[in-house]
């Protein structure tokens, strides 16, 4: 009956293979195989090797700790400098109003926002691995800092009666409150920086793989609501007590609407005009993005106009509008943070450190993928830790990556962190020279920074979702092991090539196995391990092809010029000697022929010239250990197939169970009908199909050891 069933499903035109082998279980199979002998160094020797230092190892450590050394010595001035200058100026223009605005969110005087936009930005240039992100003040982090500062130094502690009161005692109390809040903010910054630095040195950068796109976006709306609520009172020009903690949004809204009758109409009008200007500027930038050489810096235009109108009309005294106030010129001397506050803010510092790193690595990964380079999560932790811990001695509060400024820095042509350095220099010039010009700036402009952030998608937070993501990942994730499989000769059994001596790889085929499911937490690791284990990196090959094409084009251009010169020489010589040599070969004729031959390269010759050689024609992904795949994993799988297809390598998927096939169907993996032909019930089916395909192309016979009929 079994043979009859086989005859029903097999047709004469279908490829058929027959295998005759002993039935193995794991025990009898182990008896036939011999373990490879592995030598292990003693613990003392391994410790000695890890602690030894050579010039090469020291150079590697130095370059990893100071990434600037990897690109600055080879900085292409002609190609990059103009773009970095324009980008740096554009980003610096945004740093100024955002630095002033986000200082208010952090519950500290505005000048400390400028300090935070100078020192850390400059430091990141030396220690950061991303070439495009803009480090500095950020709305969500500033709001978290402000919550801690208000909790530890509330208004009630200093007997403040009114913010606008000119009473000398009240002014002294306000100054004492602000000084205390700065002390708290600086202490939180020091501790969060130390936490980030320790996590980086302990190689905890792997947490970046947990930051998927859905998770990153999950906190955006909640953060926007918090920021909007905290700034609503400044738009309306009313005074309320700042609250923090659970239900702070509800309490803040109640406080604002309880005092809605005290709205300062002048402050509201100023704020609405600024919003209209900002929205108009954004619309113009979006609509004419391709025509404008750089985006219109509407933020700084609004700041300049608002400051000028406020100073000219004396809005503070005439209409009672709150203004920025004193911005001291120059830089403050460094000061050791108050370490006695560290136990009180320890939990807050952990949350701020993690959220700050999440913001940075998320944007860094986006730009790295777009521009074809890699960022190191561990080094990003170290860089942020240095920026925050060192910056705290210079009166800064916690900084991270800003999405809106990063988009501007990259979109205006920035290529490296030279742009970031230039933006920090702009802030420095304001601090030491023209900071006093911003003193009349109305506080109702602060809502503008929030609106521009929301419209540009700035609030890129993860605070409330990190705990859930970590729990989910701890529950489902295991440390995956990646293997290259080979065939036990004469069988359809495939094992780890590094484990057994008898196992051999199939020529031209790489069989890759990961003992883990494919989902958001490991899809990036899966792709990286595939490239490393197979030794085939499509991106590197395509880059090499592109460089070779450019080189070949230059050679063809050179040959073309050479041919033109030789042709002109031939014509001149022929015109003089044609009567004597009318029936002979023209002088230098062989060079013209050679030039033509060099130029008339066929597409096949060009392809061989520009394509790096590889003897791999098929990669088989063993999905037998895979239990599930989510949307991120399926997207990575599609990307793998597409990338290898571009360099002429077929990707097959073998051993999928029913649930995986259902997942792939539900997630639209089979939108391209040809993708169904890439799945095989077993590795051996995929191997034989690959070899059959190769034999048809080469007109050669199949390996007899693989397809041997049963007697």
XYZ file of C-alpha atoms in Angstrom:
711
model
C 0.000 0.000 0.000
C 2.869 2.384 0.745
C 4.308 1.875 -2.749
C 0.921 2.510 -4.292
C 0.643 5.740 -2.342
C 4.073 6.811 -3.499
C 3.134 6.095 -7.127
C 0.028 8.243 -6.760
C 1.946 11.339 -5.667
C 5.013 10.834 -7.903
C 5.020 11.533 -11.613
C 7.632 10.599 -14.169
C 8.550 14.264 -14.656
C 9.161 14.810 -10.904
C 12.759 14.523 -9.607
C 13.031 11.395 -7.455
C 15.740 10.218 -5.085
C 16.085 6.848 -3.373
C 18.005 6.247 -0.141
C 18.811 2.938 1.474
C 20.264 3.209 4.957
C 20.071 1.691 8.379
C 17.423 3.055 10.701
C 19.183 5.120 13.334
C 18.186 6.291 16.738
C 20.302 8.760 18.634
C 22.236 6.034 20.452
C 23.190 3.930 17.417
C 24.015 7.084 15.473
C 26.421 8.214 18.188
C 28.155 4.802 17.996
C 28.903 5.391 14.322
C 30.235 8.892 14.840
C 33.388 10.054 16.556
C 33.557 13.246 18.505
C 36.171 15.742 17.452
C 38.822 16.223 20.065
C 38.776 19.705 21.512
C 41.575 21.171 23.546
C 40.699 23.512 26.383
C 43.211 25.884 27.886
C 43.526 25.935 31.687
C 41.700 28.740 33.454
C 44.973 30.392 34.436
C 46.121 30.420 30.811
C 42.809 31.872 29.618
C 42.993 34.628 32.235
C 46.594 35.345 31.254
C 45.632 35.564 27.576
C 42.768 37.932 28.300
C 44.972 40.153 30.453
C 47.904 40.202 28.056
C 48.407 43.329 25.989
C 49.895 43.671 22.541
C 50.161 46.715 20.338
C 47.339 45.407 18.139
C 45.083 44.732 21.128
C 45.838 48.135 22.642
C 45.037 49.816 19.326
C 41.745 47.928 19.085
C 40.754 48.961 22.615
C 41.737 52.571 21.961
C 39.734 52.727 18.720
C 36.683 51.120 20.338
C 36.739 53.608 23.239
C 37.423 56.613 20.992
C 35.444 55.930 17.777
C 36.451 59.350 16.460
C 39.887 57.869 15.696
C 38.330 55.510 13.148
C 36.925 58.261 10.902
C 38.561 61.614 11.666
C 42.059 60.791 10.283
C 40.451 59.807 6.965
C 37.881 62.601 6.938
C 37.134 63.523 3.273
C 37.150 67.294 3.545
C 35.946 68.054 0.013
C 33.035 65.611 0.182
C 31.860 66.052 3.776
C 32.868 69.456 5.123
C 30.283 71.632 3.349
C 27.441 69.304 4.336
C 28.644 69.124 7.935
C 28.888 72.920 8.174
C 25.353 73.483 6.871
C 24.045 70.680 9.057
C 25.861 71.951 12.148
C 24.496 75.477 11.746
C 20.958 74.209 11.135
C 21.089 71.916 14.174
C 22.632 74.629 16.332
C 19.773 76.955 15.416
C 17.369 74.366 16.854
C 19.527 73.678 19.915
C 19.054 77.216 21.231
C 15.253 77.427 21.606
C 14.942 73.773 22.561
C 17.651 74.101 25.199
C 15.851 77.067 26.751
C 12.456 75.367 26.480
C 13.422 71.981 27.884
C 15.155 73.590 30.865
C 11.704 74.774 31.904
C 10.440 71.188 31.638
C 13.325 70.145 33.879
C 12.239 72.788 36.434
C 15.576 74.642 36.287
C 16.488 78.132 34.993
C 16.823 78.381 31.179
C 20.593 78.873 31.132
C 21.085 75.306 32.348
C 19.430 74.110 29.148
C 22.163 75.905 27.234
C 24.840 74.276 29.379
C 23.244 70.908 28.567
C 23.320 71.776 24.858
C 27.055 72.478 24.901
C 29.169 70.185 27.091
C 27.538 66.785 26.348
C 27.224 67.491 22.606
C 30.924 68.243 22.395
C 31.868 65.119 24.375
C 29.713 62.810 22.248
C 31.786 63.679 19.191
C 34.724 61.775 20.700
C 32.929 58.783 22.225
C 29.781 58.148 20.148
C 29.514 55.634 17.291
C 26.587 57.232 15.448
C 27.471 59.800 12.798
C 24.061 61.413 12.484
C 22.184 61.703 15.788
C 22.012 64.985 17.682
C 22.709 64.709 21.411
C 21.289 67.293 23.800
C 18.126 68.207 25.671
C 15.033 66.094 25.062
C 11.432 66.748 26.108
C 10.621 63.435 27.801
C 13.904 63.190 29.713
C 13.585 66.839 30.799
C 10.067 66.142 32.042
C 11.305 63.155 34.060
C 14.112 65.258 35.546
C 11.626 68.007 36.379
C 9.366 65.542 38.164
C 12.212 64.496 40.466
C 13.324 68.099 41.051
C 9.797 69.252 41.986
C 9.296 66.254 44.262
C 12.524 66.918 46.182
C 12.207 70.729 46.161
C 8.509 71.695 46.057
C 7.336 75.301 46.252
C 5.861 74.719 49.709
C 9.327 74.042 51.102
C 10.398 77.611 50.306
C 7.226 79.574 51.187
C 6.839 81.032 47.692
C 3.714 83.214 47.472
C 3.808 84.234 43.788
C 6.244 83.758 40.932
C 5.720 87.316 39.685
C 6.001 88.947 43.092
C 8.737 91.568 43.412
C 8.981 91.129 47.156
C 12.653 90.695 48.033
C 11.962 87.842 50.442
C 9.878 86.018 47.830
C 12.600 86.535 45.211
C 15.171 85.105 47.590
C 12.931 82.103 48.194
C 12.520 81.546 44.440
C 16.273 81.691 43.979
C 16.789 79.214 46.836
C 14.191 76.887 45.285
C 15.801 77.067 41.832
C 19.249 76.427 43.321
C 17.922 73.368 45.133
C 16.224 72.040 42.009
C 19.437 72.488 40.032
C 21.276 70.542 42.742
C 18.731 67.709 42.483
C 18.811 67.684 38.667
C 22.606 67.577 38.643
C 22.644 64.710 41.180
C 20.196 62.699 39.062
C 22.327 63.407 35.994
C 25.510 62.213 37.709
C 23.890 58.992 38.894
C 22.178 58.218 35.579
C 25.491 58.829 33.796
C 27.336 56.485 36.145
C 24.658 53.826 35.613
C 24.942 54.143 31.829
C 28.734 54.019 32.008
C 28.714 50.901 34.189
C 26.183 49.161 31.936
C 28.332 49.972 28.923
C 31.519 48.651 30.515
C 29.644 45.503 31.587
C 28.507 45.012 27.938
C 24.795 45.502 28.574
C 24.286 47.097 25.168
C 22.497 43.935 24.028
C 19.264 45.379 25.455
C 19.067 47.403 22.244
C 17.653 44.349 20.466
C 14.525 44.621 22.602
C 13.679 48.042 21.198
C 11.385 47.197 18.329
C 9.466 49.746 16.317
C 6.064 48.986 17.946
C 7.619 49.214 21.415
C 9.450 52.450 20.632
C 6.246 54.084 19.414
C 4.158 52.803 22.303
C 5.201 55.526 24.737
C 4.943 58.427 22.283
C 1.319 59.370 22.894
C 1.589 59.156 26.679
C 4.747 61.270 26.678
C 3.110 63.880 24.449
C 0.170 64.139 26.833
C 2.510 64.646 29.795
C 4.497 67.336 28.010
C 1.389 69.140 26.768
C -0.211 69.108 30.206
C 2.897 70.472 31.876
C 3.143 73.345 29.374
C -0.527 74.309 29.177
C -0.263 76.737 32.071
C 2.513 78.678 30.308
C 0.383 79.065 27.183
C -2.497 80.439 29.253
C -0.227 82.560 31.460
C -1.608 81.222 34.758
C 0.133 79.993 37.883
C -0.404 76.485 39.263
C 1.503 74.198 41.554
C 3.561 71.637 39.650
C 2.779 68.024 40.528
C 4.470 64.727 39.731
C 3.909 61.030 40.233
C 0.892 58.840 39.442
C -2.144 60.701 38.058
C -0.057 63.862 37.705
C -1.737 64.539 34.348
C -5.182 64.516 35.953
C -4.108 66.740 38.838
C -2.376 69.194 36.487
C -5.449 69.522 34.268
C -7.675 70.055 37.291
C -5.325 72.806 38.538
C -5.247 74.528 35.134
C -9.005 74.485 34.557
C -9.651 75.615 38.132
C -7.736 78.807 37.315
C -8.893 79.212 33.718
C -10.601 82.514 34.546
C -7.161 83.989 35.383
C -5.883 83.452 31.834
C -3.483 86.174 30.640
C -4.934 87.103 27.242
C -1.682 88.715 26.103
C 0.305 85.554 26.857
C -2.318 83.442 25.054
C -2.197 85.678 21.970
C 1.602 85.553 21.874
C 1.549 81.755 22.172
C -1.083 81.323 19.443
C 0.800 83.595 17.037
C 3.963 81.591 17.624
C 2.094 78.345 16.991
C 0.698 79.647 13.712
C 4.186 80.707 12.588
C 5.640 77.329 13.517
C 2.908 75.383 11.776
C 3.318 77.544 8.684
C 7.070 76.966 8.681
C 6.617 73.215 9.033
C 4.116 73.124 6.176
C 6.457 75.095 3.924
C 9.403 72.841 4.804
C 7.364 69.700 4.096
C 5.837 70.948 0.850
C 9.027 72.395 -0.639
C 11.481 69.955 0.948
C 13.086 69.064 -2.391
C 13.436 72.665 -3.531
C 14.780 74.192 -0.312
C 18.559 73.777 0.162
C 18.019 73.702 3.938
C 14.838 73.722 6.064
C 13.605 77.144 7.143
C 14.740 77.544 10.794
C 11.339 78.712 11.976
C 12.145 77.968 15.642
C 14.933 80.529 15.787
C 12.892 82.992 13.701
C 10.066 82.768 16.232
C 12.524 83.190 19.104
C 14.113 86.272 17.506
C 10.738 87.858 16.698
C 9.314 87.041 20.129
C 12.367 88.396 21.917
C 12.374 91.588 19.867
C 8.663 92.263 20.357
C 8.883 91.498 24.076
C 11.818 93.838 24.576
C 10.366 96.610 22.392
C 6.882 96.555 23.939
C 8.071 95.673 27.451
C 5.522 92.841 27.648
C 6.677 91.774 31.099
C 5.698 95.023 32.835
C 2.921 96.162 30.509
C 0.918 92.920 30.282
C 2.384 90.804 33.080
C 3.750 88.162 30.705
C 6.330 85.847 32.264
C 9.698 86.048 30.508
C 12.854 83.952 30.617
C 14.621 86.386 32.853
C 18.282 86.453 33.789
C 20.662 84.497 31.544
C 24.136 84.970 32.988
C 26.919 85.468 30.449
C 29.843 83.070 30.522
C 30.343 79.580 31.897
C 30.087 78.536 35.516
C 33.108 76.918 37.167
C 32.826 73.159 37.668
C 31.322 71.904 40.916
C 31.061 68.472 42.506
C 27.380 67.325 42.634
C 25.736 66.750 46.011
C 26.216 63.004 46.508
C 24.025 63.002 49.646
C 20.995 63.144 47.327
C 21.944 59.996 45.400
C 20.013 57.492 47.587
C 16.828 59.561 47.189
C 16.997 59.647 43.394
C 18.464 56.199 42.699
C 15.291 54.613 41.265
C 14.573 57.708 39.142
C 18.142 57.667 37.807
C 17.781 54.048 36.652
C 14.589 54.852 34.720
C 16.109 57.989 33.186
C 19.304 56.146 32.216
C 17.391 53.360 30.459
C 14.955 55.671 28.672
C 17.798 57.951 27.568
C 19.751 55.030 26.130
C 16.617 53.701 24.434
C 16.061 57.000 22.642
C 19.658 57.182 21.481
C 20.148 53.624 20.236
C 16.779 53.608 18.451
C 17.621 56.635 16.308
C 21.237 55.540 15.905
C 20.144 52.175 14.499
C 17.766 53.842 12.036
C 20.476 56.089 10.584
C 23.104 53.332 10.641
C 20.829 51.054 8.614
C 20.042 53.855 6.165
C 23.670 54.841 5.568
C 25.285 51.414 5.765
C 27.401 51.456 8.924
C 27.152 49.893 12.380
C 26.611 51.347 15.821
C 27.801 49.684 19.011
C 25.183 49.578 21.776
C 27.835 49.115 24.459
C 29.859 52.102 23.273
C 26.693 54.217 23.042
C 26.075 53.471 26.723
C 29.656 54.482 27.508
C 29.314 57.674 25.455
C 26.055 58.698 27.130
C 27.493 57.810 30.533
C 30.502 60.062 29.965
C 28.346 62.894 28.570
C 26.030 62.851 31.583
C 28.457 62.048 34.400
C 31.130 64.511 33.267
C 28.511 67.081 32.259
C 26.989 67.016 35.748
C 30.161 68.646 37.098
C 29.416 71.548 34.732
C 25.770 72.001 35.808
C 24.041 70.067 33.013
C 20.966 67.880 33.303
C 20.506 64.495 31.613
C 20.717 64.480 27.822
C 19.936 61.974 25.104
C 19.188 61.899 21.381
C 16.622 64.336 19.987
C 14.597 62.949 17.098
C 13.722 66.303 15.534
C 17.278 67.645 15.659
C 18.685 64.322 14.458
C 16.382 64.402 11.432
C 17.528 67.944 10.690
C 21.201 67.046 11.180
C 20.919 64.124 8.780
C 18.477 65.764 6.364
C 20.585 68.873 5.823
C 23.599 66.891 4.649
C 25.411 65.994 7.871
C 27.882 63.150 7.394
C 29.744 62.981 10.724
C 29.693 64.373 14.260
C 31.637 67.381 13.017
C 28.127 68.798 12.530
C 27.354 68.133 16.201
C 30.541 69.887 17.265
C 29.631 72.962 15.213
C 26.158 73.090 16.776
C 27.695 72.997 20.258
C 30.050 75.829 19.298
C 27.020 77.937 18.330
C 25.541 77.375 21.796
C 28.913 78.240 23.342
C 28.986 81.577 21.520
C 25.522 82.399 22.860
C 26.620 81.526 26.392
C 29.753 83.655 26.387
C 28.570 86.579 24.272
C 24.890 87.123 23.476
C 22.920 85.161 26.064
C 21.495 88.365 27.550
C 19.620 89.023 24.287
C 17.258 86.132 25.074
C 16.242 87.451 28.498
C 13.065 89.268 27.278
C 11.799 86.107 25.553
C 8.192 85.375 26.686
C 7.665 81.988 28.363
C 4.561 81.387 26.176
C 6.774 80.508 23.535
C 7.717 77.350 25.465
C 4.564 75.595 24.197
C 5.961 76.047 20.685
C 8.825 73.657 21.426
C 6.296 71.034 22.446
C 4.144 71.455 19.355
C 7.093 71.242 17.001
C 8.244 68.129 18.839
C 4.885 66.425 18.497
C 4.495 67.386 14.848
C 7.965 66.070 14.046
C 7.522 62.919 16.113
C 10.077 63.942 18.755
C 8.576 62.175 21.736
C 10.161 58.832 21.119
C 9.792 57.191 24.485
C 9.710 53.769 26.025
C 9.195 54.346 29.744
C 5.963 52.465 30.430
C 6.578 49.653 27.931
C 10.124 48.627 28.904
C 8.988 46.570 31.891
C 6.455 44.656 29.798
C 8.989 44.073 27.012
C 11.606 42.769 29.435
C 9.116 40.370 31.054
C 8.009 39.107 27.651
C 11.547 38.599 26.427
C 12.769 36.916 29.613
C 9.848 34.507 29.295
C 10.439 33.634 25.643
C 14.096 34.235 24.882
C 16.940 31.796 25.152
C 20.536 32.214 24.155
C 20.510 30.994 20.562
C 23.219 28.795 19.087
C 24.033 29.105 15.413
C 25.411 26.221 13.347
C 26.454 25.329 9.830
C 25.221 21.840 8.976
C 26.804 19.254 6.727
C 25.817 15.856 5.389
C 26.777 12.470 6.753
C 27.983 10.859 3.505
C 25.558 8.428 1.915
C 22.630 9.536 4.103
C 20.053 12.319 4.258
C 21.120 13.228 7.791
C 22.650 16.641 8.482
C 24.660 17.560 11.579
C 26.923 20.300 12.877
C 30.123 20.359 10.804
C 32.099 21.523 13.830
C 30.905 18.623 15.947
C 31.722 15.479 13.927
C 34.640 14.505 11.726
C 32.545 12.505 9.240
C 30.163 15.379 8.459
C 30.977 17.232 5.230
C 29.519 20.405 3.757
C 27.752 20.143 0.404
C 29.762 21.989 -2.288
C 28.281 25.390 -3.086
C 25.644 25.079 -0.343
C 25.533 26.520 3.169
C 22.969 25.071 5.582
C 22.309 27.446 8.491
C 20.508 26.501 11.685
C 19.521 28.550 14.726
C 17.968 26.823 17.725
C 15.623 29.714 18.402
C 12.452 31.209 17.033
C 12.650 34.208 14.743
C 11.069 37.298 16.282
C 11.771 40.888 17.234
C 14.281 40.112 20.001
C 16.663 38.080 17.853
C 15.919 38.879 14.188
C 18.898 41.229 13.996
C 21.151 38.672 15.696
C 19.874 35.989 13.325
C 20.773 38.063 10.258
C 24.213 38.941 11.610
C 24.971 35.329 12.553
C 23.852 34.126 9.102
C 26.300 36.455 7.382
C 29.091 35.553 9.770
C 28.590 31.786 9.664
C 28.144 31.517 5.897
C 30.937 33.997 5.193
C 28.734 35.776 2.649
C 27.693 39.374 3.380
C 25.499 40.747 0.558
C 26.029 44.356 1.642
C 29.812 43.972 1.497
C 29.632 42.256 -1.895
C 27.335 44.902 -3.347
C 29.597 47.630 -1.986
C 32.614 45.928 -3.548
C 30.699 45.636 -6.819
C 29.865 49.338 -6.722
C 33.488 50.271 -6.114
C 34.625 47.926 -8.881
C 32.102 49.428 -11.281
C 33.423 52.897 -10.544
C 36.973 51.694 -11.018
C 36.053 49.935 -14.262
C 34.241 53.049 -15.499
C 37.370 55.115 -14.862
C 39.478 52.585 -16.769
C 37.052 52.620 -19.696
C 37.113 56.406 -19.700
C 40.894 56.339 -19.744
C 40.900 53.803 -22.598
C 38.401 55.932 -24.503
C 40.634 58.969 -24.222
C 43.607 56.888 -25.263
C 41.705 55.548 -28.264
C 40.709 59.065 -29.322
C 44.322 60.251 -29.210
C 45.547 57.188 -31.118
C 42.780 57.584 -33.689
C 43.744 61.211 -34.306
C 47.385 60.156 -34.629
C 46.409 57.403 -37.059
C 44.401 59.777 -39.202
C 47.254 62.261 -39.388
C 49.746 59.562 -40.313
C 47.381 57.966 -42.809
C 46.741 61.290 -44.530
C 50.475 61.658 -45.153
C 51.313 58.065 -46.033
C 48.156 56.725 -47.639
C 49.667 56.814 -51.116
C 52.649 54.719 -50.061
C 50.807 52.398 -47.672
C 47.354 52.266 -49.230
C 47.280 48.454 -49.161
C 49.142 47.941 -45.887
C 48.141 47.930 -42.251
C 48.015 51.468 -40.832
C 50.760 52.453 -38.464
C 49.753 51.835 -34.838
C 46.620 50.071 -36.090
C 47.084 47.379 -33.493
C 46.754 49.928 -30.739
C 43.410 51.114 -32.057
C 42.196 47.545 -32.163
C 43.428 47.001 -28.634
C 41.704 50.165 -27.491
C 38.452 49.080 -29.122
C 38.719 45.654 -27.549
C 39.273 47.198 -24.164
C 36.244 49.411 -24.575
C 33.789 46.930 -26.009
C 33.399 44.889 -22.846
C 30.417 42.562 -22.901
C 27.925 42.606 -20.023
C 29.150 39.132 -18.985
C 32.754 40.349 -18.842
C 31.722 43.397 -16.861
C 29.759 41.234 -14.421
C 32.761 38.959 -13.865
C 34.958 41.975 -13.386
C 32.840 43.765 -10.812
C 31.357 40.787 -8.950
C 33.473 39.409 -6.085
C 33.873 35.680 -6.570
C 32.032 33.277 -4.257
C 31.473 29.582 -4.721
C 28.214 29.629 -2.767
C 25.090 29.420 -4.901
C 22.498 28.362 -2.298
C 21.826 29.034 1.383
C 19.377 26.745 3.183
C 17.783 27.955 6.417
C 16.905 25.022 8.681
C 13.641 26.063 10.373
C 13.045 22.780 12.181
C 13.906 24.357 15.609
C 11.769 27.445 14.911
C 8.501 27.481 16.885
C 7.130 30.871 15.910
C 7.899 33.993 13.894
C 6.425 37.457 14.370
C 6.068 40.372 11.948
C 9.598 41.641 12.634
C 11.062 38.172 12.074
C 9.147 37.669 8.821
C 10.279 41.084 7.634
C 13.882 40.084 8.375
C 13.352 36.820 6.461
C 12.074 38.691 3.413
C 15.049 41.027 3.634
C 17.477 38.072 3.774
C 15.954 36.502 0.656
C 16.032 39.811 -1.219
C 19.619 40.676 -0.254
C 21.046 37.303 -1.261
C 18.956 37.255 -4.425
C 20.659 40.487 -5.489
C 24.034 38.728 -5.518
C 22.762 35.603 -7.262
C 22.397 33.315 -4.232
C 19.169 31.352 -3.730
C 17.736 31.081 -0.212
C 15.642 28.013 0.678
C 13.738 27.364 3.909
C 13.545 23.770 5.126
C 11.708 21.918 7.873
C 8.946 24.415 8.671
C 6.247 22.989 10.920
C 2.569 23.696 10.336
C 2.348 26.612 12.776
C 5.264 28.398 11.112
C 3.655 28.013 7.685
C 0.441 29.435 9.164
C 2.400 32.358 10.632
C 4.065 33.071 7.317
C 0.704 32.965 5.553
C -0.958 35.256 8.088
C 1.909 37.761 7.904
C 1.715 37.920 4.080
C 5.050 36.240 3.490
C 3.599 34.530 0.420
C 2.465 37.733 -1.276
C 4.993 36.798 -3.943
C 3.828 33.461 -5.300
C 7.404 32.340 -5.957
C 8.130 32.380 -2.224
C 6.088 29.182 -1.794
C 8.642 27.391 -3.950
C 11.351 28.260 -1.419
C 9.918 26.027 1.336
C 10.902 22.366 1.573
C 9.739 19.631 3.944
C 13.311 18.583 4.742
C 16.859 19.784 4.365
C 17.635 16.941 1.968
C 14.845 17.980 -0.378
C 16.290 21.488 -0.461
C 19.834 20.190 -1.021
C 18.816 17.942 -3.905
C 16.762 20.699 -5.506
C 19.746 23.021 -5.288
C 22.091 20.424 -6.788
C 19.583 19.536 -9.501
C 19.248 23.198 -10.396
C 23.025 23.523 -10.511
C 23.405 20.414 -12.680
C 20.846 21.701 -15.198
C 22.733 24.948 -15.513
C 26.123 23.259 -15.847
C 24.796 20.312 -17.932
C 26.554 17.998 -15.509
C 25.285 14.821 -13.792
C 23.993 14.739 -10.240
C 26.188 13.366 -7.497
C 25.656 9.615 -7.581
C 26.122 9.370 -3.829
C 23.057 11.516 -3.347
C 20.760 9.922 -5.898
C 21.443 6.188 -5.934
C 18.509 3.927 -6.873
C 17.495 1.117 -4.585
C 18.456 -2.321 -5.935
